[in-house]
PDB file of C-alpha atoms in Angstrom:
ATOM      1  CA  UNK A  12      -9.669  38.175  52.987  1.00 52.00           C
ATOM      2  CA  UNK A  13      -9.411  35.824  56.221  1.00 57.00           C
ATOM      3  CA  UNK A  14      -7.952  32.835  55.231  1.00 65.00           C
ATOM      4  CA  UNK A  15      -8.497  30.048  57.742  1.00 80.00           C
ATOM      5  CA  UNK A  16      -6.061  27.757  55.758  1.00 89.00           C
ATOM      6  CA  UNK A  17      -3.246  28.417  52.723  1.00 92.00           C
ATOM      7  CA  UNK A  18      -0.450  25.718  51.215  1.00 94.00           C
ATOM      8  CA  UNK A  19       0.823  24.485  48.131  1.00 97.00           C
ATOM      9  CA  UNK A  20       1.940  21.051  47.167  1.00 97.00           C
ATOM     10  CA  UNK A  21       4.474  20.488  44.651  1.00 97.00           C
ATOM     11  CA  UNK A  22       3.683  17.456  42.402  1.00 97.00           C
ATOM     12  CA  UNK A  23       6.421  15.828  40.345  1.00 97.00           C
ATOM     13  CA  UNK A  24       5.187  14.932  36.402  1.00 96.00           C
ATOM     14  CA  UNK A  25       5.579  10.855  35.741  1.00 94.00           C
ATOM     15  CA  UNK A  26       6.037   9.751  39.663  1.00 94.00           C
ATOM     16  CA  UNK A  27       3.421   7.636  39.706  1.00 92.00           C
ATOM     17  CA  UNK A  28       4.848   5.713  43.431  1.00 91.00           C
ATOM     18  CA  UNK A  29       3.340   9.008  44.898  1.00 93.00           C
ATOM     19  CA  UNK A  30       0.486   9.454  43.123  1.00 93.00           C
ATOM     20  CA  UNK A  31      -2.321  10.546  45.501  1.00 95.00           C
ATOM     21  CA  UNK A  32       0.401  11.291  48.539  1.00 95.00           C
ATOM     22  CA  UNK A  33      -0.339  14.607  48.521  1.00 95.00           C
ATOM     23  CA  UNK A  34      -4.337  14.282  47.824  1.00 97.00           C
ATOM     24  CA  UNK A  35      -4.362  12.306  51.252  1.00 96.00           C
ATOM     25  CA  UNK A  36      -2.043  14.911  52.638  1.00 95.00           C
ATOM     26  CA  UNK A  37      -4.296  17.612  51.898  1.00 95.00           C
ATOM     27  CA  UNK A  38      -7.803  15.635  53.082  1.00 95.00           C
ATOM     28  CA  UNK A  39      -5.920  14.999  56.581  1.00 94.00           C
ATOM     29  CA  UNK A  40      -5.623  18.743  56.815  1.00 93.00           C
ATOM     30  CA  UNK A  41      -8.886  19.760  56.015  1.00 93.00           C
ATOM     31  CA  UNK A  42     -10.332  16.961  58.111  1.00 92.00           C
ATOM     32  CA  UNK A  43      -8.414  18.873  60.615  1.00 92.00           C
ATOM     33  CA  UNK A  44      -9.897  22.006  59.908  1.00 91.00           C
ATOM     34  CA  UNK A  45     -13.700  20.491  60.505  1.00 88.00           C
ATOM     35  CA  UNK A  46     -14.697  20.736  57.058  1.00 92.00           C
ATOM     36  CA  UNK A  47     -17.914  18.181  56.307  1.00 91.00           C
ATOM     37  CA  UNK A  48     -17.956  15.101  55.587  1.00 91.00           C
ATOM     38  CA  UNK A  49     -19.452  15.482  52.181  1.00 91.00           C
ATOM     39  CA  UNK A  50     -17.551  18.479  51.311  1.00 94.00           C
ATOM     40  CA  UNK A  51     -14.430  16.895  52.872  1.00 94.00           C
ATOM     41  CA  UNK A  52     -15.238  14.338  49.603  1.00 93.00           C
ATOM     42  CA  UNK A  53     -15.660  16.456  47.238  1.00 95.00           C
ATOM     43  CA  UNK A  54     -12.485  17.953  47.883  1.00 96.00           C
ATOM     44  CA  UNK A  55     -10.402  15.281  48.281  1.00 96.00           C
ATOM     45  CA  UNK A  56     -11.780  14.097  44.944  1.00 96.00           C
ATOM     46  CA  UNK A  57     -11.022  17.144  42.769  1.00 97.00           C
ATOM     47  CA  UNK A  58      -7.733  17.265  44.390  1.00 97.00           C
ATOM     48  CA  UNK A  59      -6.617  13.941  43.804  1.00 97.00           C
ATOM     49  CA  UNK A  60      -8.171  14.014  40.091  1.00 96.00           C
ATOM     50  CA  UNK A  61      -6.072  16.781  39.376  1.00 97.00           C
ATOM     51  CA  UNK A  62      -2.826  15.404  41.429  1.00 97.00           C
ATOM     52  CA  UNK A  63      -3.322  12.283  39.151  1.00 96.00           C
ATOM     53  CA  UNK A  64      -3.341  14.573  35.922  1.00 96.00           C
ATOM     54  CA  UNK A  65      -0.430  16.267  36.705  1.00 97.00           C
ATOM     55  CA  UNK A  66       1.401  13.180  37.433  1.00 96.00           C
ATOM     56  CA  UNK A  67      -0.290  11.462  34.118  1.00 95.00           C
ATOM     57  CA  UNK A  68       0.617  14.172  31.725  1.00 95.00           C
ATOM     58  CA  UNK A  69       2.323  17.271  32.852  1.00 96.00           C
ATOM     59  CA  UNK A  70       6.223  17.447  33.770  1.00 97.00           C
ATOM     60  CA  UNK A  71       5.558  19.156  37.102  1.00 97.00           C
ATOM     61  CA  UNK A  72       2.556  20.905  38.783  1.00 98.00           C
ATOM     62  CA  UNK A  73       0.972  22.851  42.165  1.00 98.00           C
ATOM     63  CA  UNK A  74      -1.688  22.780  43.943  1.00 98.00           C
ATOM     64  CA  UNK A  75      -2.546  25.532  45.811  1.00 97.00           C
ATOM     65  CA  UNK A  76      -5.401  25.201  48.511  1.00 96.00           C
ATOM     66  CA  UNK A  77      -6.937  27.818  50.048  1.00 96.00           C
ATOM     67  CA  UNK A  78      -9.663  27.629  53.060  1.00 95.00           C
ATOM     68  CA  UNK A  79     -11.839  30.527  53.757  1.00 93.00           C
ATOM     69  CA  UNK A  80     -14.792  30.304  56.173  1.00 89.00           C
ATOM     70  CA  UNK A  81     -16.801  29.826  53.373  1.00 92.00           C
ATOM     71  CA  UNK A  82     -15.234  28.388  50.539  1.00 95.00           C
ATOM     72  CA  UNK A  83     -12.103  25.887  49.677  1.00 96.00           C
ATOM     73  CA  UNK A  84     -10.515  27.522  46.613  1.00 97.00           C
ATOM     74  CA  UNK A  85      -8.231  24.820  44.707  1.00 98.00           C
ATOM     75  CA  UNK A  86      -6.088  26.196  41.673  1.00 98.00           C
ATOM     76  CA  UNK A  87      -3.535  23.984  39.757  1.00 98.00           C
ATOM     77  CA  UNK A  88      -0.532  25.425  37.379  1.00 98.00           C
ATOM     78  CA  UNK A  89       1.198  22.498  35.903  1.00 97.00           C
ATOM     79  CA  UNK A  90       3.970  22.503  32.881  1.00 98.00           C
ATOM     80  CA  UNK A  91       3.275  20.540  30.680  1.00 96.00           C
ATOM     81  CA  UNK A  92       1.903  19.834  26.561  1.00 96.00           C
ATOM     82  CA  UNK A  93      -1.327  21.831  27.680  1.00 96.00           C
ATOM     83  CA  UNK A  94      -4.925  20.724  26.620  1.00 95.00           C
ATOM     84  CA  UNK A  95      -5.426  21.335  22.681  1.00 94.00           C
ATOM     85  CA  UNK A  96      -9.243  20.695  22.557  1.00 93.00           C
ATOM     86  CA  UNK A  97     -11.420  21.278  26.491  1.00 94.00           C
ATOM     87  CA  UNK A  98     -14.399  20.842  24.906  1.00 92.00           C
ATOM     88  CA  UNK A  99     -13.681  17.375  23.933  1.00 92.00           C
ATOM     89  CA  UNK A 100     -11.138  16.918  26.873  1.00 93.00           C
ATOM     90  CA  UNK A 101     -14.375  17.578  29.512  1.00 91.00           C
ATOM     91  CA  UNK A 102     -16.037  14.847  27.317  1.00 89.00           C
ATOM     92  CA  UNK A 103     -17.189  11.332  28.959  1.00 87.00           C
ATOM     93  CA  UNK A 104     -14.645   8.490  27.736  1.00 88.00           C
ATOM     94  CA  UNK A 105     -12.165  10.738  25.740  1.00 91.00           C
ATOM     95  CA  UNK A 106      -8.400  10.257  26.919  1.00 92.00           C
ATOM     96  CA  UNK A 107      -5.087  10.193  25.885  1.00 92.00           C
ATOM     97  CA  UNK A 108      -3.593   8.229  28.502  1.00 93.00           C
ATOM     98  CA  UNK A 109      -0.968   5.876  28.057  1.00 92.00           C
ATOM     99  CA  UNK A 110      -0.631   1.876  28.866  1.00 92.00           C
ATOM    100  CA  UNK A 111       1.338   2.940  32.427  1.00 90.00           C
ATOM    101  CA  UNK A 112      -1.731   5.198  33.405  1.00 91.00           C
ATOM    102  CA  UNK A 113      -4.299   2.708  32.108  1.00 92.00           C
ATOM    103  CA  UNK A 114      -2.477  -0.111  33.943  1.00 88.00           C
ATOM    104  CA  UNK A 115      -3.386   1.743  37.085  1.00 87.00           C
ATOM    105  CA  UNK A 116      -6.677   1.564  36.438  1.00 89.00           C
ATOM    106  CA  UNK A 117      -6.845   5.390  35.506  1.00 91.00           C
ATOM    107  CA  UNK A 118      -7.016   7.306  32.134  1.00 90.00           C
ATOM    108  CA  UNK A 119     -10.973   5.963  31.193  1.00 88.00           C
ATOM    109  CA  UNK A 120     -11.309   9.996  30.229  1.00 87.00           C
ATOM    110  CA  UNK A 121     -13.526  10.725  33.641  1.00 88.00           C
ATOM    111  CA  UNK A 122     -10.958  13.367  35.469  1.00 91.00           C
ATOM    112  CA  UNK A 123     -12.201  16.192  34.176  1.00 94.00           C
ATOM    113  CA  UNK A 124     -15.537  16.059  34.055  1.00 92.00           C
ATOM    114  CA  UNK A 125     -15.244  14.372  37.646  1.00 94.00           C
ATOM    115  CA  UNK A 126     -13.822  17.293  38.798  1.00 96.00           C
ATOM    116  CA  UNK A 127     -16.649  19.418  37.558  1.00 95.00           C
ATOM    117  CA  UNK A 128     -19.057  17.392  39.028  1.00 93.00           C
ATOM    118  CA  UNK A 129     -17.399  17.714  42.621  1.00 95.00           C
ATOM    119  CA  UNK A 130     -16.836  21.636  41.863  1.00 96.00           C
ATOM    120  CA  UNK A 131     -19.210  24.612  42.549  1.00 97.00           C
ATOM    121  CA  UNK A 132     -17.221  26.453  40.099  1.00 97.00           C
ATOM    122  CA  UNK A 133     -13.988  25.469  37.460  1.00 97.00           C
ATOM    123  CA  UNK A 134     -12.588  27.505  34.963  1.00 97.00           C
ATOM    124  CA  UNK A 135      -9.937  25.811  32.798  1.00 97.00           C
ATOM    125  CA  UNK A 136      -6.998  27.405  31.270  1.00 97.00           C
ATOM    126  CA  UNK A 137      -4.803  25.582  28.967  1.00 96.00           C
ATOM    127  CA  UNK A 138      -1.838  26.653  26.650  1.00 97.00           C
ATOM    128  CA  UNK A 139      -0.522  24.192  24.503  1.00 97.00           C
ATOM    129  CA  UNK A 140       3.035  22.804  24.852  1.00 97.00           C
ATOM    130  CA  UNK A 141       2.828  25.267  28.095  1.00 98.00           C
ATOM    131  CA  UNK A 142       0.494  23.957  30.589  1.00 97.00           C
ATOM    132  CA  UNK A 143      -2.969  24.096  32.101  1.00 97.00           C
ATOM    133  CA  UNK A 144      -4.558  25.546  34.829  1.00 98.00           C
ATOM    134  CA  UNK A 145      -7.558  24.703  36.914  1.00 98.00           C
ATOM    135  CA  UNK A 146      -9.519  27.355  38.964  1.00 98.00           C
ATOM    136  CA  UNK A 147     -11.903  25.617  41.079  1.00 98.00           C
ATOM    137  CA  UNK A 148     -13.716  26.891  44.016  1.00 98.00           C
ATOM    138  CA  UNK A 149     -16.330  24.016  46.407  1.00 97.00           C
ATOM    139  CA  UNK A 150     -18.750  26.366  48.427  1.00 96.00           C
ATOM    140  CA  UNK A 151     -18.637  24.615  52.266  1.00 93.00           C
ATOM    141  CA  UNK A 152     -22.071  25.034  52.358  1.00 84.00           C
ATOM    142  CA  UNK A 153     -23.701  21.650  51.444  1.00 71.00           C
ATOM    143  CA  UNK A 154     -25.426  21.022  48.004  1.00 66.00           C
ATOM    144  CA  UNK A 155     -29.347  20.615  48.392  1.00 61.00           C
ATOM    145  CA  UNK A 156     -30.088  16.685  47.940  1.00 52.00           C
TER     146      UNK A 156
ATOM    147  CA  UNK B  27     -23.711  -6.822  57.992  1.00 96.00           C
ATOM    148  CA  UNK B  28     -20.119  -6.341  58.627  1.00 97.00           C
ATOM    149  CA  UNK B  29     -16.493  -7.228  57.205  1.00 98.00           C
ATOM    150  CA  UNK B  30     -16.522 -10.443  59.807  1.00 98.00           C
ATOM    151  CA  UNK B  31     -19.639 -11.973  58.131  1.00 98.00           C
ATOM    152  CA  UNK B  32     -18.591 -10.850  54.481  1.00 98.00           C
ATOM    153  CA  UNK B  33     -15.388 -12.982  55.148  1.00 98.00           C
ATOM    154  CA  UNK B  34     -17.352 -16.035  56.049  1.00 98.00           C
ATOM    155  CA  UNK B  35     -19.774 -15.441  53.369  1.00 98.00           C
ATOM    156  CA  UNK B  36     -16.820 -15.442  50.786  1.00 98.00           C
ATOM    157  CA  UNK B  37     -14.008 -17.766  52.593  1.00 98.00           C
ATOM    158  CA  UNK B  38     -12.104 -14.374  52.343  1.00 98.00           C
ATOM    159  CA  UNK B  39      -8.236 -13.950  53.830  1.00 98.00           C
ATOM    160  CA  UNK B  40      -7.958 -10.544  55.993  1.00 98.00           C
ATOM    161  CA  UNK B  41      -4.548  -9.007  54.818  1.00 98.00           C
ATOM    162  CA  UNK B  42      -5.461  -5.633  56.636  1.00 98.00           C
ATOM    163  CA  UNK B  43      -7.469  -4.810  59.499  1.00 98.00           C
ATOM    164  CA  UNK B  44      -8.289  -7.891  61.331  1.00 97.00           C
ATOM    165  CA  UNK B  45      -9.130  -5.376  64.339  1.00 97.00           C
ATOM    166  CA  UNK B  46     -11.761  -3.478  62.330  1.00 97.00           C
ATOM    167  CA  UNK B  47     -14.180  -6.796  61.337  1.00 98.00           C
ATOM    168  CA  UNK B  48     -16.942  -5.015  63.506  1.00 98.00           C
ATOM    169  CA  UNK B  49     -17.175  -2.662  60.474  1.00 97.00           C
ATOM    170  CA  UNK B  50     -20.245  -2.684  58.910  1.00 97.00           C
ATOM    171  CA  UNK B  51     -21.070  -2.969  55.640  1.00 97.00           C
ATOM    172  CA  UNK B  52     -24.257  -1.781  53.403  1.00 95.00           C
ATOM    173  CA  UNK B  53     -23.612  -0.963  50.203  1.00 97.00           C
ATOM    174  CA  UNK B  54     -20.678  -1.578  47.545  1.00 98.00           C
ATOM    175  CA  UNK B  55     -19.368  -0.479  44.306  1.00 98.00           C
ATOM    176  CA  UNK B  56     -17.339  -3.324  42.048  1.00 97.00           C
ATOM    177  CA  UNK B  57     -15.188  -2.110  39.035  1.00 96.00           C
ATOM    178  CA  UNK B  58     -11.694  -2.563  38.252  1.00 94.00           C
ATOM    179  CA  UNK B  59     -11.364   0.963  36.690  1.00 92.00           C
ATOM    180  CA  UNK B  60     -10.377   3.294  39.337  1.00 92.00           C
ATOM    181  CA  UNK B  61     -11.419   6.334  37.218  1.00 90.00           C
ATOM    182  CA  UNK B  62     -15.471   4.555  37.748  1.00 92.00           C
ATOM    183  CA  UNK B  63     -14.464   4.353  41.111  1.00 94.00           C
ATOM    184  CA  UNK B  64     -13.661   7.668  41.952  1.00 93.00           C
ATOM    185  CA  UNK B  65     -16.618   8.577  39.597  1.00 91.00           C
ATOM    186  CA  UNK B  66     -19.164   6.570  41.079  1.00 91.00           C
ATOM    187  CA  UNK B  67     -18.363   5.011  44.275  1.00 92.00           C
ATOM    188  CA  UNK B  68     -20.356   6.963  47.194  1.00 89.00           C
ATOM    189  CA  UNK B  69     -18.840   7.513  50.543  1.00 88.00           C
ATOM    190  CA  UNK B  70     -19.092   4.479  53.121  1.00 92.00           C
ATOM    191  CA  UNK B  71     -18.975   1.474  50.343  1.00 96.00           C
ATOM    192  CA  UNK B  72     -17.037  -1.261  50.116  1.00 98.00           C
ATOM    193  CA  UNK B  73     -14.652  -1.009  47.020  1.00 98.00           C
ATOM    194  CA  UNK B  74     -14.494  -4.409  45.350  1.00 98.00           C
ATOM    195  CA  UNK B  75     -11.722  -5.126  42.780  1.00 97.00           C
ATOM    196  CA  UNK B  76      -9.441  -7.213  41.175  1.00 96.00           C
ATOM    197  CA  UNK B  77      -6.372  -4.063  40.971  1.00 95.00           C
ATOM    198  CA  UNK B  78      -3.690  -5.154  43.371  1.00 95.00           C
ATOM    199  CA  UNK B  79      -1.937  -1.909  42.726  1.00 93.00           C
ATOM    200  CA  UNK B  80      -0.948   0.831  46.058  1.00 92.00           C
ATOM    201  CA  UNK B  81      -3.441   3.256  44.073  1.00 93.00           C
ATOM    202  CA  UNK B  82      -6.235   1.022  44.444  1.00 96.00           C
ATOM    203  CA  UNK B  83      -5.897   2.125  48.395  1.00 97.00           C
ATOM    204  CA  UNK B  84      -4.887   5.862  48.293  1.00 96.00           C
ATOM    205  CA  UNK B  85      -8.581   5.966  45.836  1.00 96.00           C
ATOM    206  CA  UNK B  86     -10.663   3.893  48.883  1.00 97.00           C
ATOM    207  CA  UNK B  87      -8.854   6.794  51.330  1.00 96.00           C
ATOM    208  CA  UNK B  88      -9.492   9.063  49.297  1.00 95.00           C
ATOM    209  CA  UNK B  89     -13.333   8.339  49.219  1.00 94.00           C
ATOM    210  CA  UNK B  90     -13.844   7.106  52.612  1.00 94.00           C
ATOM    211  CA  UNK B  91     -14.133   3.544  51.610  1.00 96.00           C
ATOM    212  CA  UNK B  92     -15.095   1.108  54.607  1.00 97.00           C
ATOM    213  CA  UNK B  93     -12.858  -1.305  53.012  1.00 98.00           C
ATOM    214  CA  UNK B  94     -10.645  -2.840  49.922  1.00 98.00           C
ATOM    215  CA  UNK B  95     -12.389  -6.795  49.046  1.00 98.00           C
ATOM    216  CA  UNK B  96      -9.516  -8.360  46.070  1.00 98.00           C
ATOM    217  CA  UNK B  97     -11.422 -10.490  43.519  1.00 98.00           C
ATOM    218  CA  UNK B  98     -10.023 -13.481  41.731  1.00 98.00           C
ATOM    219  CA  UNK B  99      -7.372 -15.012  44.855  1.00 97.00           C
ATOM    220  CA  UNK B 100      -5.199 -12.175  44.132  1.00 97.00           C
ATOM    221  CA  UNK B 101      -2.966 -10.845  46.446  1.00 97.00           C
ATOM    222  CA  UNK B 102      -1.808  -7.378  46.922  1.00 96.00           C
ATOM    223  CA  UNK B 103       2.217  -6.904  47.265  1.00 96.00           C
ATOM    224  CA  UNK B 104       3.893  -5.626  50.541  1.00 96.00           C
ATOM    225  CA  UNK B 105       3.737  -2.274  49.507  1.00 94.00           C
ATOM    226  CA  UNK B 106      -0.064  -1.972  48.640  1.00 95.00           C
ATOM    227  CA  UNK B 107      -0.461  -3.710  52.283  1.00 98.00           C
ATOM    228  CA  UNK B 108       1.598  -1.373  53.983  1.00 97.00           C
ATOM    229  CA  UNK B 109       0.106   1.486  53.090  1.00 97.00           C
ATOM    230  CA  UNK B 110      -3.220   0.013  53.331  1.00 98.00           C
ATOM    231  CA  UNK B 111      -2.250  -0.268  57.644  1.00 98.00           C
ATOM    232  CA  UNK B 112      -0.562   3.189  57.566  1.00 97.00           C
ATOM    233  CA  UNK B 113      -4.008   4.638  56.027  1.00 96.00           C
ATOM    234  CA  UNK B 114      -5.940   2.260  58.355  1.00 97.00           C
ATOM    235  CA  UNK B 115      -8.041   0.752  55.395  1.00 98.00           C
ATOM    236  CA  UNK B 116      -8.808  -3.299  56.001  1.00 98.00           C
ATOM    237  CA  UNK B 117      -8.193  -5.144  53.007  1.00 98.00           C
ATOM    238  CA  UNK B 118      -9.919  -8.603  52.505  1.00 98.00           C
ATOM    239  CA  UNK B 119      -9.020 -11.026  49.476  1.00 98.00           C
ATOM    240  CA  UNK B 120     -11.543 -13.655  48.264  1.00 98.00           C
ATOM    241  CA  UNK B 121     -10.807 -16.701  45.434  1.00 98.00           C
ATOM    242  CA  UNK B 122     -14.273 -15.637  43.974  1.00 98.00           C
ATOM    243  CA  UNK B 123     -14.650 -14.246  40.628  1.00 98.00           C
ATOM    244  CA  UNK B 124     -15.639  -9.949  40.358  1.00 98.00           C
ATOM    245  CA  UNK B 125     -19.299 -11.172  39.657  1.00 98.00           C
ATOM    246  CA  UNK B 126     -19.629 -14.288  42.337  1.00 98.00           C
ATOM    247  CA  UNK B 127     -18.377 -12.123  44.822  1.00 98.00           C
ATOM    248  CA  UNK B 128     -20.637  -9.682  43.987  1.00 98.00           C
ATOM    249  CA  UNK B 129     -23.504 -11.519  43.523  1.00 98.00           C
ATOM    250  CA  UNK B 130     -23.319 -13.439  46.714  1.00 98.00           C
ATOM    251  CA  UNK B 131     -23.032 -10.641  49.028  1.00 98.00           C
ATOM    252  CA  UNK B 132     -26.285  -9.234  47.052  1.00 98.00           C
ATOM    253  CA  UNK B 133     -28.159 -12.080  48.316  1.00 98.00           C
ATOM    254  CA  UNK B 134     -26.892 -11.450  51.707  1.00 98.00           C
ATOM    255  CA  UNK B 135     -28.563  -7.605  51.346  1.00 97.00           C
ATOM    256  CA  UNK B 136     -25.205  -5.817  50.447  1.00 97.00           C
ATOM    257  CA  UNK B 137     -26.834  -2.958  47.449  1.00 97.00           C
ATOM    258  CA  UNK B 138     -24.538  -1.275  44.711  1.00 96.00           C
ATOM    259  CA  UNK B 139     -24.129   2.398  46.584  1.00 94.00           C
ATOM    260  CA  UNK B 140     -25.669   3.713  43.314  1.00 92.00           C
ATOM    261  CA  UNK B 141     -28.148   2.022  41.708  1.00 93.00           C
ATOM    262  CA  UNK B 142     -27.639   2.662  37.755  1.00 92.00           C
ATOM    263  CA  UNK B 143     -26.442   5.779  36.276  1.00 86.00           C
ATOM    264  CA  UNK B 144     -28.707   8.744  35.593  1.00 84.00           C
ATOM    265  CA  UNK B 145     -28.520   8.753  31.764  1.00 78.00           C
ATOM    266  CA  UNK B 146     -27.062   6.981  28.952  1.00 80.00           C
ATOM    267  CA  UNK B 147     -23.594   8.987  28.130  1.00 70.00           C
ATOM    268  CA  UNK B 148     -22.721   8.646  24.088  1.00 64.00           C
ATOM    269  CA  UNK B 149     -19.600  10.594  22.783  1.00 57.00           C
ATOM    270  CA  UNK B 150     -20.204  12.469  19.570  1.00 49.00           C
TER     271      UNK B 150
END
C-alpha cells in the first residue's frame, strides 16, 4: 500500500495538562497534507475523542494514524481496565467518568458514539482489566449532504 | 456581523485576538459541557461558555471555532490565554449571564449552528 502519511503518538493515562496536545498535533499535519476541510474535522474529532479517553481512563495509549490517498486509518491500543459492556458504553449519556474529567467539562458519555458518528467505519475491541482498541477508518471522500 | 460588533453588543473584554475583530461571526453554539460541544458544535461557530479551563481552547481548535466568548465576567487564567495566542483562537469575556449573552446576540441575527437535535435520545 502507498502510504502518503504514517506516525504514532504516545499518550500518557491521567495527564490531563496535555490533553488534546497531540489531537492538535495531528490536525496540523493533516492540514498539511491538504486533507478537506470537513474531513480535516472529522478527524481531528475522533482523534481527540479518543486522546481524551485514553487520558480519562486508560494508564497509557497510541494512536497510530495512517494517510492513504484515499482513506485516514486511525487505530488506538491503550492499557488500561478495558470496556466491560460496548453496547451500553456506545450508549447516549452513559459514563463512568470521574469528578476531575467532569470538571473539565468532559465525561457526559458522548465519546464514543461521537466517534462513530465522525467515522466511516469503527470496530471496537476491548479486554477487560487489559485495554481497548479502536479501529477506525474516515473515507477522504466527502459524505453526501 | 463580526467579533468587533459582538464586543460592543455585549460590553465584552478581548483577552485574545484583538487583531482578528474583523472576524465574522454567523452562527454559535452555547453549552458548558465540552462533550455537547464537540458533539454538536459545527465548524465556523462561535463557542460560548462559562469553562475557563485550557481544554475549553484545544476543543474550539480542534473544531475550527471562530472564537472562545466567557459567560458570567469570568476570566480565563494565564495558561488558558496563552495557549489560546499560541493556537491563534481570540477569546472575548462578557459580564452577561450564558442565556443574556445568548439571547442578545440572537436579536442581533447570530443563529445556534444547529438548530435542535434530530431526535429525542432516551437511555434504556
Amino acid at each position: 500500500m502507498d502510504w502518503a502519511y504514517q506516525s504514532s503518538f504516545s499518550i500518557e493515562g491521567g495527564n490531563f495538562e496535555n490533553a488534546g496536545k497531540a489531537s492538535i498535533e495531528i490536525k496540523k499535519i493533516l492540514k498539511n497534507l491538504k486533507i478537506s476541510d470537513e474531513i480535516l474535522r472529522r478527524t481531528a474529532i475522533v482523534v481527540y475523542e479518543s486522546e481524551l479517553n485514553i487520558i480519562s481512563y486508560a494508564d497509557q495509549g497510541v494512536i497510530n494514524l495512517s494517510v492513504t490517498g484515499d482513506k485516514i486509518l486511525i487505530s488506538v491500543d491503550d492499557v488500561g481496565p478495558g470496556i466491560e459492556d460496548i453496547e451500553l458504553a456506545m450508549q447516549e449519556g452513559y459514563s463512568t467518568a470521574t469528578d476531575r474529567i467532569r470538571e473539565m467539562g468532559f465525561g457526559a458519555g458522548m465519546g464514543l458514539l461521537n466517534i462513530k458518528n465522525c467515522s466511516d467505519e469503527l470496530q471496537i475491541f476491548s479486554e477487560v482489566n487489559k485495554g481497548t482498541h479502536l479501529s477506525i477508518i474516515i473515507n477522504r471522500m466527502e459524505r453526501e449532504s | 456581523m463580526n467579533l468587533r460588533d459582538i464586543v460592543k453588543i455585549l460590553d465584552a473584554k478581548v483577552l485574545v485576538g484583538e487583531d482578528r475583530l474583523d472576524t465574522v461571526v454567523k452562527t454559535a453554539f452555547s453549552a458548558d459541557l465540552m462533550s455537547d460541544v464537540l458533539a454538536f458544535a459545527k465548524p465556523g461557530s462561535l463557542i460560548i461558555t462559562g469553562l475557563t479551563i485550557h481544554q475549553v481552547v484545544r476543543t474550539a481548535s480542534i473544531l475550527d471555532a471562530v472564537g472562545l466568548l466567557i459567560v458570567r465576567g469570568k476570566i480565563p487564567g494565564r495558561e488558558t490565554l496563552e495557549l489560546a495566542r499560541e493556537l491563534d483562537i481570540p477569546v472575548l469575556s462578557t459580564r452577561y449571564i450564558l442565556f443574556e449573552t445568548s439571547g442578545r446576540l440572537y436579536a442581533h441575527g447570530i443563529v445556534g449552528c444547529v438548530e435542535k437535535i434530530e431526535k429525542f435520545n432516551c437511555r434504556q
